[in-house]
CSV table of C-alpha atoms in Angstrom, one decimal:
chain,number,residue,atom,x,y,z
A,26,MET,CA,45.9,180.5,-34.3
A,27,GLY,CA,43.4,179.2,-36.8
A,28,LYS,CA,39.7,178.8,-36.6
A,29,MET,CA,37.6,175.7,-37.3
A,30,ILE,CA,34.8,177.5,-39.8
A,31,CYS,CA,31.6,175.8,-39.5
A,32,PHE,CA,30.1,175.4,-42.9
A,33,MET,CA,25.8,174.5,-42.6
A,34,GLY,CA,22.2,174.8,-43.6
A,35,LYS,CA,19.8,173.1,-45.0
A,36,SER,CA,19.9,170.2,-47.7
A,37,SER,CA,20.1,171.4,-51.0
A,38,ALA,CA,20.5,175.7,-49.7
A,39,GLY,CA,23.8,176.3,-51.2
A,40,LYS,CA,26.4,175.1,-48.5
A,41,ASP,CA,29.0,173.1,-51.1
A,42,THR,CA,28.8,174.9,-54.0
A,43,ILE,CA,29.3,177.8,-51.8
A,44,PHE,CA,32.6,176.0,-49.8
A,45,ARG,CA,33.8,175.0,-52.9
A,46,ARG,CA,33.8,178.7,-54.6
A,47,LEU,CA,35.3,179.8,-51.5
A,48,LEU,CA,38.7,177.4,-52.1
A,49,GLU,CA,38.2,177.7,-55.6
A,50,ASP,CA,39.1,181.5,-54.9
A,51,GLY,CA,41.4,181.3,-52.6
A,52,GLU,CA,39.9,183.7,-49.8
A,53,PRO,CA,39.9,183.9,-47.0
A,54,GLY,CA,42.6,181.5,-45.8
A,55,PHE,CA,41.3,178.2,-45.0
A,56,ARG,CA,42.0,174.4,-45.8
A,57,MET,CA,38.9,172.0,-46.7
A,58,LEU,CA,38.6,169.6,-43.4
A,59,VAL,CA,37.3,166.7,-45.1
A,60,PRO,CA,34.3,164.2,-42.6
A,61,TYR,CA,33.9,161.0,-42.9
A,62,THR,CA,30.7,159.2,-44.4
A,63,THR,CA,29.4,155.6,-44.0
A,64,ARG,CA,26.8,155.8,-46.8
A,65,PRO,CA,27.3,155.6,-50.7
A,66,ILE,CA,29.4,157.7,-52.7
A,67,ARG,CA,26.6,160.0,-55.1
A,68,ASN,CA,27.6,160.5,-58.1
A,69,GLY,CA,30.9,162.9,-59.5
A,70,GLU,CA,31.8,162.9,-55.6
A,71,GLN,CA,35.6,161.8,-55.3
A,72,ASP,CA,37.1,159.7,-52.0
A,73,GLY,CA,38.3,162.1,-50.0
A,74,ARG,CA,37.2,165.4,-51.9
A,75,GLU,CA,34.2,165.4,-50.4
A,76,TYR,CA,34.2,162.5,-48.1
A,77,HIS,CA,35.9,160.0,-46.7
A,78,PHE,CA,34.0,157.3,-47.8
A,79,THR,CA,34.2,154.3,-45.2
A,80,ASP,CA,32.1,151.4,-44.0
A,81,GLU,CA,30.6,150.7,-40.1
A,82,GLU,CA,33.0,148.6,-38.9
A,83,SER,CA,35.9,151.2,-40.1
A,84,TYR,CA,33.4,153.7,-37.8
A,85,ARG,CA,33.8,151.6,-34.9
A,86,LYS,CA,37.2,150.9,-34.5
A,87,LEU,CA,37.8,155.2,-34.6
A,88,ALA,CA,34.6,155.0,-31.7
A,89,GLU,CA,37.1,152.5,-29.3
A,90,ARG,CA,39.7,154.2,-30.1
A,91,GLY,CA,38.4,157.6,-29.2
A,92,ARG,CA,39.0,159.9,-32.5
A,93,ILE,CA,35.8,160.7,-33.0
A,94,ILE,CA,34.7,164.4,-32.1
A,95,GLU,CA,31.7,165.0,-33.5
A,96,GLU,CA,28.9,162.6,-35.6
A,97,ARG,CA,25.7,162.9,-36.6
A,98,SER,CA,23.6,158.9,-37.7
A,99,TYR,CA,20.6,158.9,-39.3
A,100,ASP,CA,18.1,156.0,-39.9
A,101,THR,CA,17.4,156.6,-43.5
A,102,CYS,CA,15.6,154.4,-45.8
A,103,HIS,CA,18.5,152.5,-46.6
A,104,GLY,CA,19.9,152.3,-43.5
A,105,ILE,CA,22.1,153.8,-41.0
A,106,TRP,CA,24.1,156.6,-42.6
A,107,ARG,CA,26.7,158.6,-40.5
A,108,TYR,CA,28.7,161.5,-40.8
A,109,PHE,CA,31.8,162.4,-38.8
A,110,THR,CA,34.7,164.0,-37.9
A,111,VAL,CA,37.8,162.2,-37.1
A,112,ASP,CA,40.7,163.7,-34.5
A,113,ASP,CA,43.2,162.2,-37.6
A,114,GLY,CA,46.2,164.2,-37.7
A,115,SER,CA,45.4,166.3,-40.2
A,116,ILE,CA,44.1,168.9,-37.6
A,117,ASP,CA,46.7,172.2,-35.8
A,118,LEU,CA,44.1,175.2,-35.3
A,119,GLU,CA,47.2,176.6,-34.2
A,120,LYS,CA,49.3,177.1,-37.5
A,121,GLU,CA,46.0,177.4,-39.6
A,122,SER,CA,42.1,177.9,-40.3
A,123,TYR,CA,40.1,175.2,-41.4
A,124,GLY,CA,35.8,175.2,-43.0
A,125,ILE,CA,33.8,172.2,-43.3
A,126,ILE,CA,30.5,171.5,-44.0
A,127,GLY,CA,27.9,170.7,-40.9
A,128,THR,CA,24.8,170.5,-39.0
A,129,LEU,CA,24.2,172.2,-36.5
A,130,GLU,CA,24.8,169.4,-34.0
A,131,ALA,CA,27.4,169.4,-35.4
A,132,TYR,CA,28.7,172.8,-34.7
A,133,ASN,CA,27.5,172.8,-30.7
A,134,LYS,CA,29.9,169.3,-31.0
A,135,MET,CA,33.2,171.1,-32.6
A,136,CYS,CA,32.5,174.1,-29.8
A,137,PHE,CA,32.6,172.0,-27.2
A,138,PHE,CA,35.6,169.5,-28.2
A,139,TRP,CA,37.8,173.0,-30.1
A,140,GLY,CA,36.0,175.9,-27.6
A,141,ARG,CA,33.4,178.4,-28.4
A,142,ASP,CA,36.0,180.8,-29.8
A,143,ARG,CA,37.5,179.0,-32.2
A,144,VAL,CA,34.7,177.8,-34.0
A,145,VAL,CA,32.6,180.7,-36.3
A,146,PRO,CA,29.3,179.5,-37.7
A,147,ILE,CA,28.5,180.0,-41.2
A,148,LEU,CA,24.6,179.8,-41.4
A,149,ILE,CA,23.1,179.7,-45.0
A,150,ASP,CA,19.8,180.7,-45.8
A,151,VAL,CA,17.7,180.3,-48.5
A,152,ASP,CA,13.9,180.0,-49.1
A,153,ASP,CA,12.6,176.4,-49.0
A,154,GLY,CA,10.5,176.7,-52.4
A,155,VAL,CA,14.4,177.1,-54.2
A,156,ARG,CA,15.9,174.6,-51.5
A,157,LEU,CA,12.8,171.9,-52.7
A,158,GLN,CA,13.2,171.8,-56.1
A,159,ARG,CA,17.5,172.4,-55.9
A,160,ALA,CA,17.2,169.1,-54.1
A,161,LEU,CA,14.4,167.7,-56.8
A,162,ASP,CA,17.1,168.9,-59.3
A,163,ARG,CA,20.9,167.6,-58.1
A,164,GLU,CA,18.6,163.3,-57.5
A,165,ARG,CA,16.9,164.1,-60.4
A,166,ARG,CA,20.7,163.3,-62.0
A,167,GLN,CA,22.2,160.2,-59.5
A,168,GLU,CA,22.0,157.1,-61.2
A,169,HIS,CA,19.7,155.8,-59.2
A,170,PRO,CA,17.9,158.5,-57.2
A,171,LYS,CA,16.6,158.4,-53.7
A,172,TYR,CA,13.5,160.4,-53.6
A,173,GLU,CA,12.1,158.5,-50.6
A,174,GLU,CA,15.7,159.6,-48.2
A,175,MET,CA,15.5,163.3,-50.5
A,176,CYS,CA,11.6,164.4,-49.1
A,177,ARG,CA,13.1,162.3,-45.3
A,178,ARG,CA,16.3,165.2,-45.2
A,179,TYR,CA,14.2,167.8,-46.0
A,180,LEU,CA,11.5,167.6,-43.4
A,181,ALA,CA,14.3,166.2,-41.0
A,182,ASP,CA,15.7,169.8,-41.7
A,183,GLU,CA,13.0,171.8,-40.2
A,184,GLN,CA,13.7,170.1,-36.3
A,185,ASP,CA,17.4,170.0,-37.4
A,186,PHE,CA,17.0,173.7,-37.6
A,187,ALA,CA,14.2,175.1,-35.8
A,188,GLU,CA,14.5,178.7,-34.7
A,189,GLU,CA,15.4,177.9,-30.8
A,190,ARG,CA,17.5,175.6,-32.2
A,191,ILE,CA,19.8,178.5,-34.2
A,192,LYS,CA,19.8,181.1,-30.7
A,193,ALA,CA,20.2,177.4,-28.0
A,194,ALA,CA,23.7,177.5,-30.5
A,195,GLY,CA,23.8,181.3,-29.6
A,196,ILE,CA,24.3,182.0,-34.0
A,197,GLU,CA,23.3,185.2,-33.8
A,198,ARG,CA,24.8,185.9,-38.6
A,199,ARG,CA,23.5,183.9,-41.7
A,200,PHE,CA,24.2,184.4,-45.3
A,201,ASP,CA,20.5,184.4,-47.6
A,202,ASN,CA,22.1,182.8,-50.9
A,203,ASP,CA,18.9,184.5,-53.3
A,204,ASN,CA,21.9,185.5,-55.2
A,205,LEU,CA,25.4,183.6,-55.1
A,206,GLU,CA,27.3,185.8,-56.0
A,207,ARG,CA,26.3,188.7,-54.0
A,208,CYS,CA,25.8,186.0,-50.4
A,209,LEU,CA,29.4,184.9,-51.4
A,210,LYS,CA,30.8,189.0,-51.4
A,211,GLU,CA,29.3,188.5,-48.0
A,212,ILE,CA,30.8,185.2,-46.4
A,213,LYS,CA,34.3,186.6,-47.9
A,214,GLY,CA,33.9,190.1,-45.7
A,215,TYR,CA,33.2,188.4,-42.3
A,216,LEU,CA,35.3,185.6,-43.4
A,217,THR,CA,38.6,188.5,-44.3
A,218,GLU,CA,37.3,190.1,-40.4
A,219,LEU,CA,37.2,187.5,-38.6
A,220,ILE,CA,40.2,185.1,-39.8
């Protein structure tokens, strides 16, 4: 029986890097579940790799058909951006495990959909100053940097990942990403025990 592994943490905590490295290393045996978004594609991203990039009309059609497992909407400085997981026929937890990058809210909704025993939380922490510098460096590399949106995300994460919300979700284990290789080793060990 497979598990849904939900990687989460504040923006620029290193979720994407850790997730990508685990997949590249082939450990500990999960496939990537690609979520959907209506936000614009960033430099270096590829449709179907980081996200399935879609539009508002496609989102509405999926919602009308009852195919959305969980969703989050953000009223950004550039309009409404949606992020969502779709029951598109690609998920079979009876046969294999999947990994997805999400939020604390997404984790809770996945637990409701699949059951808490089927969803594994991987909460990645990092110092807020390091996080802010990483976010700024990433935004500078964009063809059209969106600094206002970067700041909005940074501040929103303080509420989204408030200690009381983490506690209410029942998440006890965290992984400190102050050293990438050590963090990867700890996560690999943890997942090997569970899967």
